[in-house]
Short mmCIF file of C-alpha atoms and ligand atoms in Angstrom, two decimals:
data_model
loop_
_atom_site.label_atom_id
_atom_site.label_comp_id
_atom_site.label_asym_id
_atom_site.label_seq_id
_atom_site.Cartn_x
_atom_site.Cartn_y
_atom_site.Cartn_z
CA MET J 1 98.10 211.47 120.26
CA LYS J 2 95.38 208.72 118.22
CA ALA J 3 95.68 208.90 114.55
CA GLU J 4 92.40 210.01 114.10
CA LYS J 5 93.09 213.15 116.14
CA ILE J 6 95.96 213.53 114.25
CA GLY J 7 94.47 213.19 111.37
CA ALA J 8 91.22 215.50 112.17
CA GLU J 9 93.95 218.31 113.62
CA ILE J 10 95.76 217.80 110.01
CA GLN J 11 92.84 218.39 107.65
CA ARG J 12 91.32 221.22 110.08
CA ILE J 13 94.42 223.13 109.41
CA THR J 14 95.39 222.33 106.03
CA HIS J 15 92.76 220.96 104.19
CA CYS J 16 94.92 218.72 102.18
CA GLN J 17 94.67 214.75 101.84
CA VAL J 18 95.18 212.88 105.11
CA LEU J 19 95.25 209.16 105.67
CA TRP J 20 94.88 207.08 108.38
CA ASP J 21 92.57 203.86 107.31
CA LYS J 22 94.58 200.32 108.03
CA TYR J 23 95.19 200.31 104.34
CA SER J 24 97.38 203.31 103.97
CA ARG J 25 98.77 202.77 106.85
CA ASP J 26 99.79 199.11 105.91
CA PHE J 27 101.10 200.61 102.57
CA TYR J 28 103.17 202.91 104.29
CA SER J 29 104.58 200.56 106.82
CA VAL J 30 107.22 199.39 104.27
CA ASP J 31 109.44 200.44 101.52
CA ALA J 32 111.99 198.67 99.81
CA SER J 33 114.23 197.72 102.83
CA SER J 34 113.48 194.70 105.54
CA TYR J 35 111.57 196.86 107.79
CA LEU J 36 108.38 197.40 108.87
CA VAL J 37 107.07 200.44 110.91
CA LYS J 38 103.57 201.79 111.23
CA PRO J 39 102.61 205.28 110.82
CA LEU J 40 99.99 206.95 112.49
CA VAL J 41 98.64 209.32 109.63
CA VAL J 42 99.89 209.82 106.01
CA VAL J 43 99.83 213.43 104.71
CA PHE J 44 99.86 214.68 101.03
CA PRO J 45 100.78 218.26 101.29
CA ARG J 46 100.35 220.61 98.46
CA ASN J 47 102.59 223.61 98.75
CA GLU J 48 105.02 224.68 101.42
CA ASN J 49 102.78 226.89 103.77
CA GLU J 50 100.50 223.30 104.54
CA ILE J 51 104.12 222.18 105.17
CA ILE J 52 104.97 224.62 107.51
CA LYS J 53 101.54 223.98 109.42
CA ILE J 54 101.87 220.40 109.58
CA LEU J 55 105.65 221.07 111.29
CA ARG J 56 104.47 223.59 113.77
CA PHE J 57 101.60 221.10 114.69
CA ALA J 58 103.82 218.43 115.33
CA SER J 59 106.77 219.93 117.02
CA LYS J 60 104.13 221.39 119.46
CA LYS J 61 102.54 217.64 120.25
CA ASN J 62 105.97 216.46 119.60
CA ILE J 63 104.83 213.87 116.95
CA PRO J 64 107.53 212.62 114.49
CA VAL J 65 107.66 213.44 110.71
CA THR J 66 108.78 211.38 108.46
CA PRO J 67 109.44 212.65 104.52
CA ARG J 68 108.92 210.02 101.68
CA GLY J 69 109.46 209.93 97.98
CA ALA J 70 109.17 206.81 96.32
CA GLY J 71 109.95 203.97 99.32
CA THR J 72 112.48 202.52 97.59
CA GLY J 73 114.90 203.33 99.68
CA LEU J 74 116.84 200.25 101.33
CA VAL J 75 117.58 200.82 105.01
CA GLY J 76 114.37 201.78 106.11
CA SER J 77 115.01 205.74 106.16
CA ALA J 78 111.37 206.33 104.94
CA LEU J 79 109.79 204.80 107.39
CA GLY J 80 108.36 206.43 110.66
CA SER J 81 105.84 205.97 113.75
CA GLY J 82 104.24 209.34 113.52
CA ILE J 83 103.12 211.72 110.68
CA ILE J 84 104.70 210.20 106.98
CA LEU J 85 104.70 213.40 104.58
CA ASP J 86 104.51 211.95 100.92
CA LEU J 87 105.55 214.74 98.57
CA LYS J 88 104.11 213.16 95.46
CA ASN J 89 102.66 216.68 94.93
CA PHE J 90 105.67 218.76 94.73
CA ASP J 91 105.86 217.80 91.03
CA LYS J 92 107.40 220.94 89.02
CA ILE J 93 109.91 221.06 86.52
CA ARG J 94 112.22 223.95 85.00
CA ILE J 95 114.48 223.10 82.85
CA HIS J 96 117.35 225.96 82.54
CA PRO J 97 120.68 225.57 80.53
CA ASN J 98 122.96 224.05 82.85
CA TYR J 99 120.54 222.95 85.52
CA VAL J 100 117.35 221.91 86.53
CA GLN J 101 115.03 223.22 89.21
CA ALA J 102 112.92 220.07 89.92
CA ASP J 103 111.05 219.75 92.89
CA SER J 104 111.54 217.26 95.36
CA GLY J 105 108.57 214.75 94.70
CA VAL J 106 109.56 214.86 90.87
CA LEU J 107 109.96 211.20 89.82
CA LYS J 108 113.82 210.37 88.33
CA GLY J 109 112.15 208.56 85.12
CA ILE J 110 110.09 211.68 84.14
CA LEU J 111 113.24 214.07 84.64
CA ASP J 112 115.19 212.02 82.80
CA LYS J 113 112.53 212.11 79.77
CA LYS J 114 112.22 216.30 79.90
CA LEU J 115 116.07 216.27 79.94
CA GLU J 116 116.49 213.83 76.96
CA GLU J 117 114.16 216.09 74.66
CA GLY J 118 116.98 218.33 75.13
CA ASP J 119 119.83 216.03 74.79
CA LYS J 120 120.57 216.58 78.36
CA PHE J 121 121.04 214.28 81.56
CA PHE J 122 121.24 214.36 85.64
CA GLY J 123 124.26 212.27 86.27
CA PRO J 124 123.35 210.11 89.43
CA ASP J 125 121.59 207.16 88.03
CA PRO J 126 120.43 204.59 90.88
CA SER J 127 119.93 200.78 89.26
CA VAL J 128 116.41 201.34 90.38
CA GLY J 129 115.87 203.02 87.82
CA PRO J 130 112.77 205.66 86.91
CA TYR J 131 111.03 205.07 90.33
CA CYS J 132 112.87 207.51 92.83
CA THR J 133 112.12 210.90 93.54
CA ILE J 134 114.94 213.74 93.53
CA GLY J 135 114.09 214.51 96.95
CA GLY J 136 114.62 210.94 98.05
CA MET J 137 117.90 210.97 95.78
CA ILE J 138 119.20 213.94 97.58
CA ALA J 139 117.90 212.87 101.40
CA THR J 140 120.57 209.80 100.14
CA ASN J 141 123.22 211.28 98.43
CA ALA J 142 122.00 208.65 95.51
CA SER J 143 124.39 207.42 93.11
CA GLY J 144 124.71 204.80 90.17
CA SER J 145 126.48 203.09 87.99
CA HIS J 146 127.40 206.63 86.25
CA SER J 147 128.46 208.21 89.47
CA LEU J 148 132.20 206.80 88.39
CA LYS J 149 132.23 209.46 86.15
CA TYR J 150 129.52 212.17 87.30
CA GLY J 151 129.38 211.60 90.46
CA SER J 152 126.60 211.24 93.64
CA VAL J 153 123.91 213.90 94.33
CA ILE J 154 126.33 215.76 96.45
CA ASP J 155 128.62 216.73 93.48
CA ASN J 156 125.89 217.53 91.23
CA LEU J 157 123.50 219.56 94.10
CA ILE J 158 123.57 223.37 93.21
CA GLY J 159 121.44 224.67 95.59
CA VAL J 160 118.04 223.50 98.09
CA ARG J 161 115.41 225.03 99.52
CA ILE J 162 114.10 223.23 102.83
CA ILE J 163 111.71 223.64 105.54
CA THR J 164 112.70 223.42 109.16
CA SER J 165 111.22 221.60 111.92
CA SER J 166 110.27 224.86 113.47
CA GLY J 167 108.40 225.84 109.88
CA LYS J 168 111.09 227.94 108.87
CA ALA J 169 111.93 227.93 104.98
CA ILE J 170 115.70 228.23 104.19
CA ASN J 171 117.74 228.15 101.13
CA LEU J 172 121.07 226.95 100.93
CA PRO J 173 123.60 228.02 100.48
CA SER J 174 122.80 230.96 102.38
CA LYS J 175 124.95 234.04 103.53
CA SER J 176 122.47 234.13 106.78
CA GLN J 177 123.36 234.15 110.33
CA PHE J 178 121.93 230.39 110.48
CA GLY J 179 124.82 229.54 107.65
CA ASN J 180 127.44 231.14 109.10
CA LYS J 181 126.51 229.29 112.49
CA ILE J 182 126.43 225.93 110.45
CA LEU J 183 130.10 226.67 108.70
CA LYS J 184 131.67 227.24 112.15
CA MET J 185 130.75 223.82 112.95
CA ILE J 186 132.92 222.41 110.46
CA ASN J 187 136.88 222.48 110.38
CA ARG J 188 139.40 220.79 109.27
CA SER J 189 140.20 218.55 111.76
CA ILE J 190 136.67 217.13 111.76
CA GLN J 191 136.93 216.64 107.90
CA GLU J 192 140.13 214.89 108.19
CA LYS J 193 138.16 211.65 110.44
CA PHE J 194 136.08 211.50 107.04
CA PRO J 195 136.92 208.01 104.92
CA HIS J 196 138.73 208.58 101.58
CA VAL J 197 136.52 207.36 99.25
CA SER J 198 134.61 208.46 95.95
CA LYS J 199 130.87 207.84 97.51
CA ASN J 200 129.81 207.94 101.19
CA SER J 201 126.22 207.81 102.23
CA CYS J 202 127.30 207.92 105.92
CA GLY J 203 126.11 210.51 108.28
CA TYR J 204 126.34 214.47 107.46
CA ARG J 205 128.88 215.01 104.78
CA LEU J 206 130.81 217.77 106.43
CA ASP J 207 133.61 216.80 104.17
CA LYS J 208 132.35 218.39 101.36
CA ILE J 209 131.71 221.57 103.06
CA THR J 210 134.73 224.25 103.03
CA LYS J 211 132.66 227.40 101.79
CA LYS J 212 129.46 229.22 102.47
CA THR J 213 128.55 228.17 98.78
CA ASP J 214 129.01 224.25 100.21
CA LEU J 215 126.05 224.79 102.60
CA GLN J 216 123.61 222.92 100.44
CA LYS J 217 125.69 219.84 100.88
CA ILE J 218 124.66 218.96 104.10
CA ILE J 219 121.44 218.16 103.22
CA ALA J 220 122.87 215.78 100.60
CA GLY J 221 122.10 212.25 102.09
CA SER J 222 120.60 213.95 105.87
CA GLU J 223 117.92 211.08 105.39
CA GLY J 224 114.90 213.46 106.35
CA THR J 225 116.44 214.71 109.47
CA LEU J 226 117.13 218.29 108.98
CA GLY J 227 114.67 219.68 106.68
CA ILE J 228 111.97 218.92 104.20
CA ILE J 229 113.55 218.99 101.18
CA ILE J 230 110.83 221.36 98.78
CA SER J 231 113.05 221.81 95.70
CA ALA J 232 116.60 221.74 94.04
CA LYS J 233 118.79 223.27 91.96
CA ILE J 234 121.11 220.61 90.24
CA LYS J 235 123.77 220.48 87.68
CA ILE J 236 122.79 218.76 84.29
CA LEU J 237 124.72 217.80 81.29
CA PRO J 238 124.72 217.08 77.70
CA LEU J 239 124.11 213.70 76.91
CA PRO J 240 127.10 211.62 75.49
CA LYS J 241 127.08 211.26 71.54
CA LYS J 242 128.75 207.82 71.69
CA LYS J 243 129.07 204.87 74.07
CA ILE J 244 130.93 201.76 73.72
CA LEU J 245 130.33 198.84 76.37
CA PHE J 246 132.37 195.89 76.99
CA ILE J 247 131.00 192.65 78.76
CA LEU J 248 134.38 191.36 80.81
CA SER J 249 134.75 187.43 81.91
CA TYR J 250 136.67 186.60 84.74
CA ARG J 251 137.14 183.45 86.34
CA ASN J 252 136.12 184.83 89.99
CA LEU J 253 135.77 187.89 92.01
CA LYS J 254 139.25 188.68 92.96
CA CYS J 255 141.12 188.49 89.12
CA ALA J 256 137.67 191.00 88.50
CA VAL J 257 138.69 193.78 91.50
CA ILE J 258 141.97 193.53 90.70
CA ASP J 259 141.79 194.48 87.08
CA SER J 260 139.36 196.73 88.44
CA ALA J 261 141.77 199.39 89.71
CA LYS J 262 143.76 199.26 86.33
CA ILE J 263 140.87 199.77 84.27
CA VAL J 264 139.57 202.62 86.24
CA LYS J 265 142.90 204.65 85.12
CA LEU J 266 141.41 204.39 81.81
CA ALA J 267 138.37 206.84 82.94
CA PRO J 268 135.58 204.76 82.04
CA SER J 269 132.33 206.52 82.28
CA ALA J 270 130.84 203.30 84.40
CA LEU J 271 132.68 200.36 85.69
CA GLU J 272 130.52 197.76 87.13
CA LEU J 273 130.31 193.83 88.54
CA ILE J 274 128.04 190.81 88.83
CA ASP J 275 129.35 187.65 90.55
CA LYS J 276 128.54 184.05 90.06
CA ASN J 277 125.10 183.84 91.81
CA ILE J 278 123.80 186.74 89.64
CA ILE J 279 125.43 185.33 86.48
CA GLU J 280 123.55 181.78 86.94
CA HIS J 281 120.06 183.88 86.06
CA ILE J 282 120.81 185.10 83.05
CA LYS J 283 119.75 183.65 79.75
CA PHE J 284 123.09 183.92 77.81
CA ASP J 285 125.89 181.40 76.91
CA PHE J 286 128.63 182.47 79.14
CA PRO J 287 132.33 181.00 78.66
CA ALA J 288 132.55 178.02 80.76
CA LYS J 289 133.93 178.89 84.75
CA THR J 290 132.48 182.32 84.31
CA GLY J 291 132.62 183.16 87.95
CA CYS J 292 132.42 187.23 87.90
CA LEU J 293 131.35 189.69 84.94
CA LEU J 294 132.70 193.45 84.41
CA PHE J 295 130.63 195.91 82.99
CA VAL J 296 132.71 198.66 81.30
CA GLU J 297 131.64 201.46 79.17
CA PHE J 298 133.21 204.61 77.80
CA ASP J 299 131.57 207.78 76.34
CA SER J 300 134.53 209.76 75.41
CA ASP J 301 137.85 208.93 73.66
CA ILE J 302 136.15 205.72 72.33
CA GLU J 303 138.47 204.27 69.95
CA LYS J 304 141.91 204.99 72.38
CA SER J 305 139.84 203.24 75.28
CA ARG J 306 138.76 200.45 73.35
CA ALA J 307 142.64 199.97 72.11
CA ASN J 308 144.12 200.79 75.80
CA LEU J 309 141.66 198.19 77.69
CA GLY J 310 142.54 195.44 75.58
CA LYS J 311 146.26 195.90 76.68
CA ILE J 312 145.68 196.21 80.47
CA ILE J 313 142.94 193.37 81.34
CA THR J 314 144.90 190.48 82.60
CA ASP J 315 143.15 187.05 82.93
CA ALA J 316 139.79 188.42 81.13
CA LYS J 317 137.82 187.43 77.85
CA ILE J 318 135.88 190.25 76.49
CA ILE J 319 132.87 188.75 75.70
CA LYS J 320 130.75 191.18 74.27
CA THR J 321 131.88 194.63 72.49
CA LEU J 322 128.69 197.01 72.44
CA THR J 323 128.00 200.07 70.41
CA LYS J 324 124.04 199.97 69.47
CA LYS J 325 121.81 202.04 71.52
CA ASP J 326 119.44 199.57 72.19
CA GLU J 327 122.18 196.88 72.66
CA VAL J 328 124.01 198.82 75.21
CA LYS J 329 120.58 199.49 77.19
CA LYS J 330 119.59 195.88 77.13
CA TRP J 331 122.69 194.70 79.05
CA TRP J 332 123.02 197.82 81.35
CA GLY J 333 119.31 196.52 82.23
CA ILE J 334 120.99 193.08 83.10
CA ARG J 335 122.93 194.59 85.41
CA ASN J 336 120.39 197.00 87.02
CA SER J 337 118.44 194.09 87.79
CA ALA J 338 121.04 192.43 90.20
CA LEU J 339 119.15 192.60 92.95
CA GLY J 340 115.99 190.90 91.53
CA PHE J 341 118.49 188.00 90.15
CA SER J 342 119.97 187.49 93.42
CA LEU J 343 116.23 187.39 94.93
CA ARG J 344 116.09 184.23 93.00
CA SER J 345 118.68 182.32 94.93
CA ILE J 346 117.12 182.36 97.93
CA THR J 347 114.47 179.57 99.34
CA PRO J 348 110.81 181.18 101.19
CA ASN J 349 112.20 180.43 104.73
CA GLN J 350 115.84 182.58 103.79
CA SER J 351 116.41 186.42 103.00
CA LEU J 352 119.05 188.92 101.42
CA PRO J 353 119.06 191.53 104.67
CA THR J 354 120.10 195.16 104.09
CA LEU J 355 122.58 194.98 106.33
CA ILE J 356 126.05 195.00 105.14
CA GLU J 357 124.84 195.62 101.62
CA ASP J 358 126.74 198.93 100.91
CA ALA J 359 130.49 199.46 101.92
CA THR J 360 132.84 201.10 100.14
CA VAL J 361 136.36 201.42 100.09
CA SER J 362 139.18 203.00 97.23
CA VAL J 363 139.62 200.66 94.17
CA GLU J 364 142.56 199.67 95.16
CA LYS J 365 141.47 198.51 98.40
CA LEU J 366 138.17 196.47 96.70
CA VAL J 367 140.91 193.13 96.98
CA LEU J 368 140.73 193.89 101.00
CA LEU J 369 137.13 194.13 100.72
CA VAL J 370 136.54 191.29 98.84
CA ASP J 371 138.77 189.17 101.51
CA ILE J 372 136.81 190.08 104.24
CA ILE J 373 133.63 189.00 102.24
CA LYS J 374 135.51 185.48 101.85
CA LYS J 375 136.58 185.14 105.50
CA ILE J 376 133.28 185.76 106.82
CA SER J 377 131.45 183.70 104.20
CA LYS J 378 133.65 180.89 105.51
CA LYS J 379 133.48 181.54 109.16
CA TYR J 380 129.78 181.94 109.09
CA LYS J 381 129.12 179.27 106.11
CA LEU J 382 127.15 182.03 104.20
CA TYR J 383 126.33 181.85 100.77
CA ILE J 384 127.23 185.72 99.67
CA VAL J 385 125.99 187.62 96.80
CA THR J 386 127.98 190.46 95.18
CA TYR J 387 127.39 193.21 93.02
CA GLY J 388 127.99 196.50 92.44
CA HIS J 389 129.65 199.57 91.52
CA ALA J 390 133.53 198.30 91.33
CA GLY J 391 134.96 201.58 90.01
CA ASN J 392 133.57 203.24 93.05
CA GLY J 393 134.85 200.83 94.94
CA ASN J 394 131.37 200.06 96.17
CA LEU J 395 130.25 196.44 96.31
CA HIS J 396 126.25 195.47 97.34
CA ILE J 397 127.32 192.70 99.96
CA ARG J 398 123.89 190.31 100.44
CA PRO J 399 124.62 187.42 102.46
CA ILE J 400 121.77 184.63 102.21
CA ILE J 401 120.86 183.96 105.95
CA ARG J 402 117.85 182.16 107.83
CA TYR J 403 114.49 184.28 107.93
CA LYS J 404 115.19 186.38 111.03
CA ASN J 405 118.51 185.10 112.39
CA LYS J 406 118.94 188.11 114.51
CA LYS J 407 121.94 187.35 116.69
CA LEU J 408 123.63 186.13 113.50
CA MET J 409 122.98 189.45 111.46
CA LYS J 410 124.57 191.78 114.19
CA LYS J 411 127.38 189.38 114.85
CA ILE J 412 128.00 190.07 111.06
CA ALA J 413 127.50 193.34 110.88
CA ILE J 414 129.67 194.44 113.46
CA GLU J 415 132.64 192.21 112.41
CA PHE J 416 131.90 193.45 108.72
CA PHE J 417 131.70 197.27 109.38
CA SER J 418 134.81 197.07 112.21
CA LYS J 419 136.79 195.65 109.25
CA VAL J 420 135.81 198.18 106.33
CA ILE J 421 136.13 201.19 108.78
CA GLU J 422 139.75 199.56 109.43
CA ILE J 423 140.92 199.50 105.79
CA GLY J 424 139.84 203.55 105.49
CA GLY J 425 136.05 202.66 103.92
CA SER J 426 132.80 203.93 104.58
CA ILE J 427 130.05 201.34 105.72
CA THR J 428 127.48 203.00 103.48
CA GLY J 429 128.40 204.46 99.92
CA GLU J 430 124.70 205.48 98.61
CA HIS J 431 122.14 203.80 100.34
CA GLY J 432 122.38 205.72 103.72
CA ASP J 433 122.06 204.79 107.48
CA GLY J 434 118.30 204.48 108.23
CA LEU J 435 117.46 201.91 110.90
CA ALA J 436 120.05 199.51 109.10
CA ARG J 437 123.05 201.60 110.00
CA SER J 438 122.21 204.67 112.21
CA GLU J 439 123.62 202.94 115.55
CA PHE J 440 126.98 202.28 113.55
CA VAL J 441 127.36 206.26 112.57
CA LYS J 442 129.87 206.92 115.74
CA LEU J 443 131.57 203.65 114.80
CA GLN J 444 132.48 205.22 111.62
CA TYR J 445 133.62 208.59 112.78
CA GLY J 446 134.11 208.60 116.15
CA SER J 447 132.85 210.78 119.18
CA ASP J 448 134.07 214.22 117.80
CA VAL J 449 132.51 213.96 114.28
CA TYR J 450 129.49 212.56 116.11
CA SER J 451 129.32 215.39 118.77
CA VAL J 452 129.19 217.60 115.83
CA PHE J 453 126.43 216.00 113.68
CA LYS J 454 124.42 216.07 117.18
CA LYS J 455 125.21 220.05 117.33
CA ILE J 456 123.73 220.32 113.58
CA LYS J 457 120.93 218.30 114.23
CA GLN J 458 119.93 220.56 116.95
CA GLU J 459 120.37 223.71 115.24
CA PHE J 460 118.23 222.28 112.26
CA ASP J 461 115.40 220.29 114.37
CA PRO J 462 115.49 221.19 117.92
CA LYS J 463 113.02 219.24 119.39
CA ASN J 464 114.10 215.71 117.29
CA ILE J 465 110.58 215.80 115.11
CA LEU J 466 112.27 215.08 111.91
CA ASN J 467 112.60 211.69 111.29
CA PRO J 468 114.31 210.53 114.90
CA ASP J 469 116.72 207.85 115.23
CA LYS J 470 118.12 207.76 111.70
CA ILE J 471 121.40 209.10 111.56
CA ILE J 472 121.54 210.11 115.57
CA THR J 473 120.09 207.74 117.64
CA THR J 474 120.95 206.15 120.84
CA LYS J 475 119.06 203.05 119.76
CA SER J 476 119.91 199.87 118.18
CA SER J 477 117.66 199.25 115.57
CA MET J 478 119.21 197.25 113.11
CA THR J 479 117.59 193.72 113.76
CA GLU J 480 114.19 195.34 115.32
CA ASN J 481 110.87 195.73 113.34
CA LEU J 482 112.33 193.29 110.64
CA LYS J 483 109.59 192.57 107.73
CA ILE J 484 111.61 189.46 107.03
C1 FAD P 501 116.27 197.62 92.81
C2 FAD P 501 116.62 198.62 93.73
C3 FAD P 501 118.04 199.05 93.03
C4 FAD P 501 118.95 200.47 93.89
N1 FAD P 501 119.77 201.01 93.26
C5 FAD P 501 120.33 202.27 93.93
C6 FAD P 501 121.98 202.68 93.63
O1 FAD P 501 122.33 202.27 92.43
N2 FAD P 501 122.15 204.02 93.93
C7 FAD P 501 121.59 204.30 94.86
O2 FAD P 501 122.19 205.26 95.27
N3 FAD P 501 120.53 203.74 95.16
C8 FAD P 501 119.90 202.80 95.17
N4 FAD P 501 118.55 202.05 95.65
C9 FAD P 501 118.19 202.82 96.49
C10 FAD P 501 117.21 204.03 96.65
O3 FAD P 501 116.39 203.51 95.05
C11 FAD P 501 117.59 205.27 96.31
O4 FAD P 501 117.96 205.81 97.40
C12 FAD P 501 116.56 206.34 96.15
O5 FAD P 501 117.26 207.65 95.91
C13 FAD P 501 115.43 206.45 97.07
O6 FAD P 501 114.42 207.54 96.75
P1 FAD P 501 112.98 207.81 97.06
O7 FAD P 501 112.12 208.88 96.40
O8 FAD P 501 112.61 206.29 96.77
O9 FAD P 501 113.44 208.15 98.56
P2 FAD P 501 112.56 207.21 99.62
O10 FAD P 501 113.01 205.51 100.03
O11 FAD P 501 111.00 207.55 99.61
O12 FAD P 501 113.58 207.66 101.14
C14 FAD P 501 114.57 207.79 101.63
C15 FAD P 501 115.21 208.79 102.39
O13 FAD P 501 114.71 210.15 102.09
C16 FAD P 501 114.43 210.77 102.68
N5 FAD P 501 113.24 211.95 102.08
C17 FAD P 501 112.17 211.61 100.67
N6 FAD P 501 111.55 212.65 100.14
C18 FAD P 501 112.16 213.62 101.17
C19 FAD P 501 112.33 215.29 100.71
N7 FAD P 501 111.25 215.47 100.33
N8 FAD P 501 112.70 215.73 102.21
C20 FAD P 501 113.58 214.93 102.83
N9 FAD P 501 113.75 214.01 102.72
C21 FAD P 501 113.17 213.01 102.02
C22 FAD P 501 113.41 210.24 103.25
O14 FAD P 501 112.84 210.48 104.56
C23 FAD P 501 114.32 208.76 103.68
O15 FAD P 501 114.82 208.90 104.70
C24 FAD P 501 118.31 200.93 94.78
C25 FAD P 501 116.82 200.37 95.23
C26 FAD P 501 116.13 199.64 94.65
C27 FAD P 501 114.88 199.02 95.28
#
């Protein structure tokens, strides 16, 4: 069906805003990833009923539907060739003492401000800051610097309301027959095949579902493939009264990750890392030979933590001890700009593709992950930028590659993912599968788990119209539709 016909029909059945002009289609053909996929139409539903009508129409005509939040995702999961559902009109927030009921289109920054008025906060804090939406965060199982103490979205998701592809509204957790059917598909032997890591956004997180009251967790990290998220009930916590942030200088990445495994035992609220490629762009007089920085924050037992940290670090210099709110904020701003800083390391004919940028291992195995990076860098003569959530064993690894060198990208990805899986890690700790990694989900989990994923997808979306080829796919999309 042509864009005009689809657009006109959706307008007729819903009366909501529908766009299919060149500018709008171009705008929605990209997100923060390395990909470009042009949709046919972009729709801005205003209520559940309109979503139901759109999904029923799309099901009947076999048109793919891709939900979209703020488009800050890094793996192309919000890009699709059919209908894009922009959820920005779903923007209500209702704050309760220990949880918040938020619509999927609510921007994280707006939620943070409202929660702050009552001295509360929502734990997961992606470095993109205020710009992502609650729907996008749930659908990627997002996390951030403070997930070390406060968990990823999946650990904070109490309930969720979705619309499935047949236009059925479902609240999860649920005692319904549907809920029972999903629960029956999950068993111990399947769960044992999941990596033992603190963060994982690969596939459907069946390892987190042990009882009926966990069923909402299936939507965390589902990337719009199981249903359109309408709203969610999420856990909130009292804002910590005090914080102390230490900036530690290390000679190199290896020394920093060896210490990370020790520092984590002191229960910091955050433990983050940036390498020398990023440090070079920060205006600060670092000690000579600084090859890596760790950001270590505590938000409880501050004096005890300060003393303990001094005792256990080796080969490091504490170059900053920050307690003032604005100073702590400033240095977190520096850490959160790591991706922006790293982009300054490339020339116009180079790129920093989002392919192997999000692996997670247990923190004790970070040193093995660093070895893998080193070997790949040496073998392919590549400059590699590294930063990320060391405390969670989650590193963002960005090789600088010549513009569109697809063959090399694929070679590196296969080699890297196989090694990460071999050491018990996940190929993605927070950004998800999307166009970059869906073809590797089966490699991550093996055929038994993957066949359960397929059955689950079939239950929620029998006609395969919800963000097709993300998570479950037979296609290889990693090096297709690259915009860089
Ligand atoms: C500079 C930078 C730093 C980042 N740092 C982090 C980080 O520290 N941690 C982290 O986890 N991520 C990080 N990200 C990635 C990104 O910000 C997160 O994945 C974020 O949660 C995406 O939210 P979004 O609203 O932009 O979603 P989008 O990009 O719009 O969509 C992401 C996925 O969610 C699905 N989706 C969106 N809304 C819905 C809905 N209502 N129903 C069903 N599915 C839906 C989409 O289909 C897509 O699959 C970073 C990105 C950038 C650019």
